[in-house]
């Protein structure tokens, strides 16, 4: 279980926000995409039809000395580069490991087995009687839940081509070498869209999706210089794809896939039609005689990898005028786990009470995530909020409660911007307006 991760309270909030941004952008604010929430456990025939039972494999090599297992292609990738490793055939992997004098990363000896294919799907048993359950799979991609629901969506929602069906959900892969924090895990979340198009009228759909996804990432704070587009070589394509383009991110350990865009053609609908005997064809609403299988352009996002890139981008260490270094998570304000923190200057009762009153009114009357913190010096509490990435801190001082005119006028407070560190003094009555203004900026 070495690379299994949980999100804590702040992480869970960031994750929900990433999913909300994705759902708002690609589903709610588009007239041509609808949402879905399909089951993880499906009839095993789904995975026979989709090709995952026969083709969803990784080349595995064993070290004969220490018995550790590795993905042969991944070890070679580090030495030869992604493109060169991707075109190698299964029976070339061992020979190449030997030719390149690559030792076992665990025991540093060199005694490799021939590579063999290893299916990445997790199997489990369905049924209550021990030993008599049927084997079923945990879905390795959310996509198939969309394909098997294609007809239901067409019948109930009556969409016209082109249209998409999107969903967010868990996927499971028995990865041989999970690692690099949440980059590669065995249980992860995907955010996928299957975009159905008329094969006679695909136009620029592929490029438009590539652009829309690039814009989503950069608009939410990923620096363009850390992103690049890489098209898959023919030998590297998944069994269902005729063209795949990845958007890669420069992680601290090098470039890696963040998002994949694939042209799946009619592979999946045709396979499900063949296996289930169910007619999956779409009828042209303008010509009832014209029935065909739509083609599919698939934008597929890894949710956890996306969060990881936002974390890496946001992490900043800044030297302050007094020489101190502050750590600040410069999240886009839509992604920060806490929106506003209310901080009384000191723990003293009248201040604390006033601050609590403001905190509770924000909780009750807004949709913001609000934090209230009284422990430690005000400087330490600002640092803590910087480390969380809280965009705004509200401070209630002795001026606020009319006890120190030098700190400020009665019924005013300060509002501090995480990035500029600027503090504005404003009347309490203007607080909601100021916060709303900030969120619109
Ligand atoms: N339906 C297409 C599909 O699943 P994929 O390239 O295998 O395509 C899509 O996966 C995305 O899911 C990847 O770009 C990546 O962000 C994420 N992903 C895949 N395997 C993962 C893993 N083991 N851990 C975390 N994220 C993963």
Short mmCIF file of C-alpha atoms and ligand atoms in Angstrom, two decimals:
data_model
loop_
_atom_site.label_atom_id
_atom_site.label_comp_id
_atom_site.label_asym_id
_atom_site.label_seq_id
_atom_site.Cartn_x
_atom_site.Cartn_y
_atom_site.Cartn_z
CA UNK A 1 0.00 0.00 0.00
CA UNK A 2 3.10 2.19 -0.35
CA UNK A 3 1.57 4.74 -2.67
CA UNK A 4 -1.96 5.09 -1.31
CA UNK A 5 -3.02 8.58 -0.31
CA UNK A 6 -5.87 10.24 1.55
CA UNK A 7 -6.81 13.89 1.20
CA UNK A 8 -7.12 15.69 4.56
CA UNK A 9 -9.71 18.38 5.29
CA UNK A 10 -7.94 21.03 3.19
CA UNK A 11 -7.09 18.63 0.37
CA UNK A 12 -10.69 17.40 0.21
CA UNK A 13 -11.83 20.99 -0.19
CA UNK A 14 -9.30 21.65 -2.99
CA UNK A 15 -10.36 18.44 -4.71
CA UNK A 16 -14.04 19.38 -4.56
CA UNK A 17 -13.22 22.76 -6.00
CA UNK A 18 -11.21 21.33 -8.89
CA UNK A 19 -14.11 19.02 -9.70
CA UNK A 20 -16.59 21.88 -9.40
CA UNK A 21 -14.55 24.07 -11.78
CA UNK A 22 -14.29 21.21 -14.25
CA UNK A 23 -18.01 20.39 -14.06
CA UNK A 24 -18.98 24.08 -14.40
CA UNK A 25 -16.70 24.67 -17.38
CA UNK A 26 -17.19 21.49 -19.39
CA UNK A 27 -20.73 20.47 -18.48
CA UNK A 28 -22.91 23.16 -16.91
CA UNK A 29 -21.82 26.12 -18.98
CA UNK A 30 -21.93 24.25 -22.31
CA UNK A 31 -25.20 23.48 -24.00
CA UNK A 32 -23.70 20.45 -25.75
CA UNK A 33 -22.45 18.31 -22.84
CA UNK A 34 -24.51 16.49 -20.21
CA UNK A 35 -23.36 14.85 -16.99
CA UNK A 36 -23.51 11.24 -15.80
CA UNK A 37 -22.63 9.20 -12.73
CA UNK A 38 -22.23 5.54 -13.66
CA UNK A 39 -21.36 2.46 -11.59
CA UNK A 40 -17.82 1.30 -10.86
CA UNK A 41 -18.79 -2.39 -10.98
CA UNK A 42 -20.19 -3.41 -14.35
CA UNK A 43 -20.94 -6.60 -16.21
CA UNK A 44 -17.53 -8.19 -17.02
CA UNK A 45 -18.62 -8.43 -20.67
CA UNK A 46 -18.24 -4.64 -20.84
CA UNK A 47 -14.48 -5.12 -20.43
CA UNK A 48 -14.36 -7.91 -22.99
CA UNK A 49 -16.16 -5.64 -25.45
CA UNK A 50 -13.95 -2.65 -24.70
CA UNK A 51 -10.78 -4.67 -25.31
CA UNK A 52 -9.46 -4.20 -21.78
CA UNK A 53 -9.44 -7.94 -20.99
CA UNK A 54 -7.09 -8.66 -23.89
CA UNK A 55 -5.25 -5.39 -24.48
CA UNK A 56 -4.94 -3.41 -21.25
CA UNK A 57 -1.49 -4.69 -20.40
CA UNK A 58 1.90 -3.42 -19.29
CA UNK A 59 5.22 -5.16 -20.07
CA UNK A 60 6.54 -6.55 -16.81
CA UNK A 61 10.08 -7.67 -16.02
CA UNK A 62 11.27 -9.47 -12.88
CA UNK A 63 14.68 -9.16 -11.31
CA UNK A 64 15.76 -12.78 -10.80
CA UNK A 65 18.09 -11.80 -7.96
CA UNK A 66 15.79 -9.82 -5.60
CA UNK A 67 12.44 -10.84 -7.16
CA UNK A 68 11.20 -7.24 -7.50
CA UNK A 69 8.93 -6.46 -10.47
CA UNK A 70 9.14 -3.44 -12.71
CA UNK A 71 7.56 -1.99 -15.82
CA UNK A 72 10.22 -2.62 -18.44
CA UNK A 73 9.05 0.26 -20.62
CA UNK A 74 9.26 2.73 -17.72
CA UNK A 75 12.81 1.77 -16.77
CA UNK A 76 13.82 2.10 -20.42
CA UNK A 77 12.02 5.44 -20.70
CA UNK A 78 14.34 6.94 -18.11
CA UNK A 79 17.38 5.90 -20.14
CA UNK A 80 16.16 6.25 -23.73
CA UNK A 81 13.40 8.87 -23.49
CA UNK A 82 9.64 8.40 -23.80
CA UNK A 83 9.45 8.21 -27.61
CA UNK A 84 12.25 5.65 -28.04
CA UNK A 85 10.94 3.37 -25.26
CA UNK A 86 7.37 3.51 -26.54
CA UNK A 87 8.13 1.86 -29.88
CA UNK A 88 9.86 -1.20 -28.39
CA UNK A 89 8.12 -4.56 -28.81
CA UNK A 90 7.57 -6.94 -25.87
CA UNK A 91 10.32 -9.33 -26.97
CA UNK A 92 12.83 -6.46 -27.28
CA UNK A 93 12.53 -5.23 -23.69
CA UNK A 94 14.96 -7.63 -21.98
CA UNK A 95 17.49 -7.37 -24.81
CA UNK A 96 17.38 -3.59 -24.59
CA UNK A 97 17.75 -3.60 -20.77
CA UNK A 98 20.86 -5.76 -21.21
CA UNK A 99 22.23 -3.76 -24.15
CA UNK A 100 21.85 -0.50 -22.21
CA UNK A 101 23.40 -2.15 -19.13
CA UNK A 102 20.46 -1.21 -16.94
CA UNK A 103 20.61 -2.74 -13.46
CA UNK A 104 17.74 -3.49 -11.09
CA UNK A 105 16.80 -0.22 -9.33
CA UNK A 106 16.29 -2.22 -6.12
CA UNK A 107 19.37 -4.49 -5.75
CA UNK A 108 21.53 -3.02 -8.53
CA UNK A 109 22.25 -6.47 -10.04
CA UNK A 110 21.48 -7.24 -13.71
CA UNK A 111 19.55 -10.50 -14.20
CA UNK A 112 16.26 -9.75 -15.96
CA UNK A 113 13.51 -12.15 -17.04
CA UNK A 114 11.93 -11.77 -20.48
CA UNK A 115 9.11 -9.21 -20.37
CA UNK A 116 5.56 -10.55 -20.09
CA UNK A 117 2.20 -8.84 -20.41
CA UNK A 118 0.40 -8.06 -17.15
CA UNK A 119 -3.28 -7.05 -17.14
CA UNK A 120 -3.89 -3.88 -15.18
CA UNK A 121 -7.50 -4.47 -14.18
CA UNK A 122 -8.34 -5.17 -10.55
CA UNK A 123 -10.52 -8.22 -10.11
CA UNK A 124 -12.91 -8.81 -7.26
CA UNK A 125 -15.63 -11.33 -6.47
CA UNK A 126 -19.31 -10.61 -6.62
CA UNK A 127 -21.58 -12.82 -4.50
CA UNK A 128 -21.95 -13.72 -0.87
CA UNK A 129 -20.92 -17.38 -0.82
CA UNK A 130 -17.18 -17.76 -0.16
CA UNK A 131 -15.38 -19.18 -3.18
CA UNK A 132 -18.46 -19.13 -5.38
CA UNK A 133 -18.62 -15.50 -6.40
CA UNK A 134 -18.29 -14.38 -9.98
CA UNK A 135 -15.16 -12.48 -10.94
CA UNK A 136 -15.82 -8.90 -11.85
CA UNK A 137 -13.56 -5.91 -12.51
CA UNK A 138 -13.22 -2.51 -10.89
CA UNK A 139 -13.43 -0.08 -13.80
CA UNK A 140 -10.01 1.03 -15.12
CA UNK A 141 -11.54 4.09 -16.83
CA UNK A 142 -14.83 5.95 -16.37
CA UNK A 143 -15.27 6.09 -20.17
CA UNK A 144 -17.01 2.71 -20.57
CA UNK A 145 -19.80 3.76 -18.18
CA UNK A 146 -20.51 6.52 -20.68
CA UNK A 147 -20.52 4.24 -23.74
CA UNK A 148 -22.90 1.71 -22.20
CA UNK A 149 -25.27 4.57 -21.29
CA UNK A 150 -25.08 6.18 -24.74
CA UNK A 151 -28.50 4.94 -25.87
CA UNK A 152 -30.21 5.82 -22.58
CA UNK A 153 -28.91 9.37 -22.80
CA UNK A 154 -29.96 9.72 -26.45
CA UNK A 155 -33.44 8.44 -25.65
CA UNK A 156 -33.99 10.52 -22.51
CA UNK A 157 -32.21 13.78 -23.32
CA UNK A 158 -32.70 13.81 -27.12
CA UNK A 159 -29.37 15.58 -27.85
CA UNK A 160 -28.30 16.33 -31.43
CA UNK A 161 -24.80 15.61 -32.64
CA UNK A 162 -22.27 16.82 -31.80
CA UNK A 163 -22.76 16.33 -28.07
CA UNK A 164 -20.81 15.04 -25.11
CA UNK A 165 -21.40 13.03 -21.96
CA UNK A 166 -19.04 13.71 -19.07
CA UNK A 167 -18.46 12.22 -15.68
CA UNK A 168 -16.13 12.33 -12.71
CA UNK A 169 -15.32 9.19 -10.81
CA UNK A 170 -12.88 6.67 -9.42
CA UNK A 171 -10.88 4.34 -11.64
CA UNK A 172 -8.60 1.49 -10.56
CA UNK A 173 -5.46 0.10 -12.18
CA UNK A 174 -3.10 -2.47 -10.79
CA UNK A 175 -0.10 -0.29 -11.62
CA UNK A 176 3.20 -2.12 -11.24
CA UNK A 177 5.14 0.94 -10.24
CA UNK A 178 2.91 3.48 -8.55
CA UNK A 179 4.87 6.49 -7.37
CA UNK A 180 5.71 10.17 -7.45
CA UNK A 181 3.10 11.03 -4.82
CA UNK A 182 -0.37 11.15 -6.40
CA UNK A 183 0.96 11.10 -9.97
CA UNK A 184 0.56 7.34 -10.37
CA UNK A 185 -1.62 5.47 -7.90
CA UNK A 186 -3.74 2.34 -8.14
CA UNK A 187 -6.93 4.10 -7.14
CA UNK A 188 -7.47 7.52 -8.70
CA UNK A 189 -10.12 9.78 -10.03
CA UNK A 190 -10.77 10.72 -13.65
CA UNK A 191 -12.79 13.52 -15.21
CA UNK A 192 -13.76 12.30 -18.68
CA UNK A 193 -15.89 13.41 -21.60
CA UNK A 194 -16.91 11.30 -24.56
CA UNK A 195 -17.79 13.78 -27.30
CA UNK A 196 -19.90 12.16 -30.03
CA UNK A 197 -19.63 13.54 -33.56
CA UNK A 198 -21.02 12.77 -37.00
CA UNK A 199 -18.16 10.95 -38.82
CA UNK A 200 -18.98 12.94 -41.98
CA UNK A 201 -18.68 16.21 -40.10
CA UNK A 202 -15.90 16.02 -37.51
CA UNK A 203 -14.35 19.33 -38.58
CA UNK A 204 -11.98 20.87 -36.05
CA UNK A 205 -13.48 19.11 -33.01
CA UNK A 206 -10.18 17.54 -31.95
CA UNK A 207 -8.26 20.83 -32.07
CA UNK A 208 -11.10 22.74 -30.39
CA UNK A 209 -11.02 20.37 -27.41
CA UNK A 210 -7.25 20.61 -27.19
CA UNK A 211 -7.53 24.38 -27.06
CA UNK A 212 -10.39 24.38 -24.52
CA UNK A 213 -8.45 22.12 -22.16
CA UNK A 214 -5.23 24.12 -22.50
CA UNK A 215 -7.22 27.30 -21.68
CA UNK A 216 -8.85 25.65 -18.64
CA UNK A 217 -5.48 24.73 -17.15
CA UNK A 218 -3.80 28.06 -17.86
CA UNK A 219 -6.80 30.09 -16.74
CA UNK A 220 -6.71 28.29 -13.38
CA UNK A 221 -3.07 29.16 -12.86
CA UNK A 222 -0.82 26.67 -14.67
CA UNK A 223 2.05 28.55 -16.28
CA UNK A 224 2.20 27.92 -20.06
CA UNK A 225 5.93 27.32 -19.87
CA UNK A 226 5.29 24.21 -17.74
CA UNK A 227 2.90 22.68 -20.29
CA UNK A 228 3.56 21.06 -23.64
CA UNK A 229 1.63 19.03 -26.18
CA UNK A 230 2.94 15.64 -27.31
CA UNK A 231 1.36 13.50 -29.99
CA UNK A 232 1.62 9.72 -29.56
CA UNK A 233 3.66 7.72 -32.05
CA UNK A 234 1.64 5.09 -33.96
CA UNK A 235 3.14 2.21 -31.92
CA UNK A 236 2.30 3.96 -28.68
CA UNK A 237 -1.44 4.36 -29.31
CA UNK A 238 -3.96 2.60 -27.04
CA UNK A 239 -5.90 -0.24 -28.67
CA UNK A 240 -8.94 2.03 -29.24
CA UNK A 241 -7.25 5.18 -30.54
CA UNK A 242 -6.31 6.39 -34.03
CA UNK A 243 -4.80 9.63 -32.71
CA UNK A 244 -3.82 10.71 -29.21
CA UNK A 245 -2.35 13.95 -28.00
CA UNK A 246 -1.21 14.37 -24.39
CA UNK A 247 -0.87 17.62 -22.54
CA UNK A 248 2.21 17.12 -20.42
CA UNK A 249 3.35 19.03 -17.37
CA UNK A 250 6.90 19.55 -16.20
CA UNK A 251 6.78 17.82 -12.81
CA UNK A 252 9.78 18.12 -10.46
CA UNK A 253 10.96 14.72 -11.81
CA UNK A 254 10.45 15.62 -15.49
CA UNK A 255 7.72 15.86 -18.12
CA UNK A 256 4.70 13.61 -17.55
CA UNK A 257 1.19 13.10 -18.91
CA UNK A 258 -1.43 15.28 -17.30
CA UNK A 259 -4.27 14.93 -19.77
CA UNK A 260 -5.01 12.83 -22.86
CA UNK A 261 -7.12 13.62 -25.92
CA UNK A 262 -7.96 10.63 -28.11
CA UNK A 263 -9.85 9.98 -31.32
CA UNK A 264 -11.64 6.71 -30.44
CA UNK A 265 -13.57 6.60 -33.73
CA UNK A 266 -16.56 4.26 -33.41
CA UNK A 267 -14.45 1.56 -31.73
CA UNK A 268 -16.36 1.46 -28.43
CA UNK A 269 -19.93 1.80 -29.70
CA UNK A 270 -19.25 -0.80 -32.40
CA UNK A 271 -17.75 -3.22 -29.88
CA UNK A 272 -20.67 -2.81 -27.44
CA UNK A 273 -23.15 -3.24 -30.29
CA UNK A 274 -21.40 -6.44 -31.37
CA UNK A 275 -21.09 -7.90 -27.87
CA UNK A 276 -24.51 -6.96 -26.48
CA UNK A 277 -26.55 -7.29 -29.66
CA UNK A 278 -28.09 -3.91 -28.82
CA UNK A 279 -28.40 -1.45 -31.70
CA UNK A 280 -26.21 1.53 -30.69
CA UNK A 281 -26.83 3.60 -33.84
CA UNK A 282 -27.88 7.21 -33.83
CA UNK A 283 -30.64 8.32 -36.19
CA UNK A 284 -30.07 11.57 -38.04
CA UNK A 285 -32.97 13.80 -36.86
CA UNK A 286 -33.12 15.41 -40.34
CA UNK A 287 -33.06 12.11 -42.24
CA UNK A 288 -34.69 9.14 -40.49
CA UNK A 289 -33.14 6.81 -43.09
CA UNK A 290 -29.62 7.74 -42.02
CA UNK A 291 -28.54 5.61 -39.05
CA UNK A 292 -24.90 5.43 -38.02
CA UNK A 293 -22.47 4.99 -35.14
CA UNK A 294 -21.13 8.37 -34.08
CA UNK A 295 -17.37 8.81 -33.71
CA UNK A 296 -15.86 9.88 -30.42
CA UNK A 297 -13.32 12.49 -29.40
CA UNK A 298 -12.32 11.85 -25.80
CA UNK A 299 -10.84 14.50 -23.49
CA UNK A 300 -9.62 12.56 -20.42
CA UNK A 301 -8.33 14.32 -17.32
CA UNK A 302 -6.68 12.76 -14.28
CA UNK A 303 -8.25 14.55 -11.34
CA UNK A 304 -5.47 13.75 -8.86
CA UNK A 305 -2.72 14.65 -11.33
CA UNK A 306 -4.51 17.91 -12.02
CA UNK A 307 -4.60 18.69 -8.29
CA UNK A 308 -0.92 17.80 -8.04
CA UNK A 309 -0.03 20.33 -10.76
CA UNK A 310 -2.09 23.02 -9.04
CA UNK A 311 -0.24 22.28 -5.78
CA UNK A 312 3.17 22.43 -7.47
CA UNK A 313 2.32 25.66 -9.29
CA UNK A 314 0.91 27.32 -6.18
CA UNK A 315 3.84 26.53 -3.89
CA UNK A 316 5.93 29.67 -3.49
CA UNK A 317 8.67 30.74 -1.10
CA UNK A 318 9.01 34.51 -0.89
CA UNK A 319 11.63 36.59 0.83
CA UNK A 320 10.08 39.42 2.82
CA UNK A 321 11.58 42.88 3.44
CA UNK A 322 12.72 41.85 6.93
CA UNK A 323 14.61 38.86 5.49
CA UNK A 324 12.05 36.26 6.63
CA UNK A 325 10.86 33.71 4.11
CA UNK A 326 7.15 33.14 3.85
CA UNK A 327 5.68 30.03 2.26
CA UNK A 328 2.53 30.83 0.37
CA UNK A 329 0.23 28.70 -1.74
CA UNK A 330 -0.70 31.04 -4.57
CA UNK A 331 -3.80 29.13 -5.61
CA UNK A 332 -6.23 30.71 -7.99
CA UNK A 333 -8.92 32.05 -5.66
CA UNK A 334 -11.43 29.53 -7.04
CA UNK A 335 -9.26 26.65 -5.82
CA UNK A 336 -8.00 27.78 -2.38
CA UNK A 337 -9.48 25.54 0.35
CA UNK A 338 -10.34 28.49 2.62
CA UNK A 339 -11.77 31.69 1.16
CA UNK A 340 -11.56 34.04 4.12
CA UNK A 341 -10.02 33.87 7.59
CA UNK A 342 -11.29 35.99 10.46
CA UNK A 343 -8.57 36.76 12.98
CA UNK A 344 -8.97 38.82 16.14
CA UNK A 345 -5.75 40.75 16.86
CA UNK A 346 -5.64 39.16 20.30
CA UNK A 347 -7.56 36.54 22.26
CA UNK A 348 -9.02 39.19 24.62
CA UNK A 349 -12.73 38.78 25.18
CA UNK A 350 -14.32 41.84 23.50
CA UNK A 351 -12.17 41.36 20.38
CA UNK A 352 -12.81 37.68 20.21
CA UNK A 353 -16.55 38.19 20.57
CA UNK A 354 -16.69 40.80 17.79
CA UNK A 355 -14.57 38.64 15.49
CA UNK A 356 -16.78 35.61 16.21
CA UNK A 357 -19.86 37.64 15.34
CA UNK A 358 -18.34 38.59 11.95
CA UNK A 359 -17.22 35.01 11.33
CA UNK A 360 -20.68 33.63 12.08
CA UNK A 361 -22.43 36.19 9.89
CA UNK A 362 -20.14 35.25 6.95
CA UNK A 363 -20.85 31.56 7.55
CA UNK A 364 -24.59 32.12 7.70
CA UNK A 365 -24.98 34.59 4.85
CA UNK A 366 -22.41 33.57 2.24
CA UNK A 367 -21.24 30.40 0.50
CA UNK A 368 -17.66 31.07 1.51
CA UNK A 369 -15.43 28.68 3.42
CA UNK A 370 -14.47 30.78 6.44
CA UNK A 371 -11.83 30.01 9.05
CA UNK A 372 -11.64 31.48 12.54
CA UNK A 373 -8.27 31.36 14.26
CA UNK A 374 -7.23 32.74 17.64
CA UNK A 375 -4.18 30.63 18.49
CA UNK A 376 -0.70 32.19 18.39
CA UNK A 377 0.51 35.64 17.44
CA UNK A 378 -1.20 37.48 14.60
CA UNK A 379 2.01 37.15 12.52
CA UNK A 380 2.00 33.37 12.93
CA UNK A 381 -1.69 33.19 12.01
CA UNK A 382 -1.09 35.18 8.81
CA UNK A 383 1.71 32.74 7.92
CA UNK A 384 -0.58 29.81 8.57
CA UNK A 385 -3.23 31.22 6.25
CA UNK A 386 -0.53 31.94 3.62
CA UNK A 387 0.50 28.30 3.77
CA UNK A 388 -3.11 27.24 3.20
CA UNK A 389 -3.42 29.81 0.41
CA UNK A 390 -6.30 31.79 1.96
CA UNK A 391 -6.82 34.77 -0.36
CA UNK A 392 -8.23 37.19 2.27
CA UNK A 393 -7.64 37.66 6.01
CA UNK A 394 -9.91 39.90 8.06
CA UNK A 395 -8.47 41.34 11.26
CA UNK A 396 -10.51 42.74 14.11
CA UNK A 397 -8.48 45.02 16.42
CA UNK A 398 -9.02 47.40 19.33
CA UNK A 399 -9.99 50.14 16.87
CA UNK A 400 -12.87 47.97 15.65
CA UNK A 401 -14.41 47.82 19.13
CA UNK A 402 -13.80 51.54 19.82
CA UNK A 403 -10.98 51.02 22.34
CA UNK A 404 -7.96 52.36 20.42
CA UNK A 405 -8.40 55.23 17.96
CA UNK A 406 -4.77 54.81 16.81
CA UNK A 407 -5.52 51.36 15.43
CA UNK A 408 -8.58 52.65 13.56
CA UNK A 409 -12.10 54.05 13.72
CA UNK A 410 -14.83 52.17 15.56
CA UNK A 411 -16.66 49.58 13.44
CA UNK A 412 -13.84 49.32 10.90
CA UNK A 413 -11.54 46.37 10.30
CA UNK A 414 -8.64 45.44 8.03
CA UNK A 415 -8.73 43.14 5.05
CA UNK A 416 -5.40 41.66 3.87
CA UNK A 417 -4.62 40.39 0.38
CA UNK A 418 -2.55 37.15 0.35
CA UNK A 419 -0.45 38.08 -2.68
CA UNK A 420 0.14 41.83 -2.34
CA UNK A 421 0.14 41.72 1.49
CA UNK A 422 -1.74 45.04 1.29
CA UNK A 423 -4.10 45.76 4.17
CA UNK A 424 -7.12 48.02 3.62
CA UNK A 425 -9.12 49.50 6.46
CA UNK A 426 -12.83 49.40 5.69
CA UNK A 427 -16.12 49.85 7.59
CA UNK A 428 -17.64 46.55 8.76
CA UNK A 429 -20.76 47.44 6.77
CA UNK A 430 -18.71 47.33 3.54
CA UNK A 431 -17.12 43.92 4.20
CA UNK A 432 -19.50 41.83 2.09
CA UNK A 433 -19.24 44.29 -0.80
CA UNK A 434 -15.41 44.27 -0.63
CA UNK A 435 -15.26 40.48 -0.60
CA UNK A 436 -17.68 40.27 -3.54
CA UNK A 437 -15.56 42.84 -5.44
CA UNK A 438 -12.44 40.75 -4.82
CA UNK A 439 -14.12 37.60 -6.12
CA UNK A 440 -15.21 39.38 -9.28
CA UNK A 441 -11.70 40.73 -9.99
N1 LIG B 1 -10.37 6.84 -21.02
C1 LIG B 1 -9.05 7.13 -21.46
C2 LIG B 1 -8.05 6.91 -20.44
O1 LIG B 1 -8.33 6.39 -19.36
P1 LIG B 1 -5.51 7.28 -19.89
O2 LIG B 1 -4.48 8.10 -20.62
O3 LIG B 1 -5.18 5.88 -19.58
O4 LIG B 1 -6.81 7.39 -20.79
C3 LIG B 1 -6.41 9.34 -18.60
O5 LIG B 1 -5.90 8.04 -18.56
C4 LIG B 1 -5.80 10.19 -17.49
O6 LIG B 1 -6.00 9.56 -16.23
C5 LIG B 1 -4.29 10.37 -17.59
O7 LIG B 1 -3.98 11.47 -18.45
C6 LIG B 1 -3.90 10.64 -16.18
O8 LIG B 1 -4.07 12.02 -15.87
C7 LIG B 1 -4.89 9.84 -15.37
N2 LIG B 1 -4.29 8.58 -14.91
C8 LIG B 1 -4.12 7.44 -15.62
N3 LIG B 1 -3.56 6.49 -14.85
C9 LIG B 1 -3.36 7.03 -13.63
C10 LIG B 1 -2.81 6.56 -12.39
N4 LIG B 1 -2.37 5.30 -12.26
N5 LIG B 1 -2.76 7.41 -11.33
C11 LIG B 1 -3.22 8.67 -11.44
N6 LIG B 1 -3.75 9.17 -12.57
C12 LIG B 1 -3.83 8.39 -13.66
#
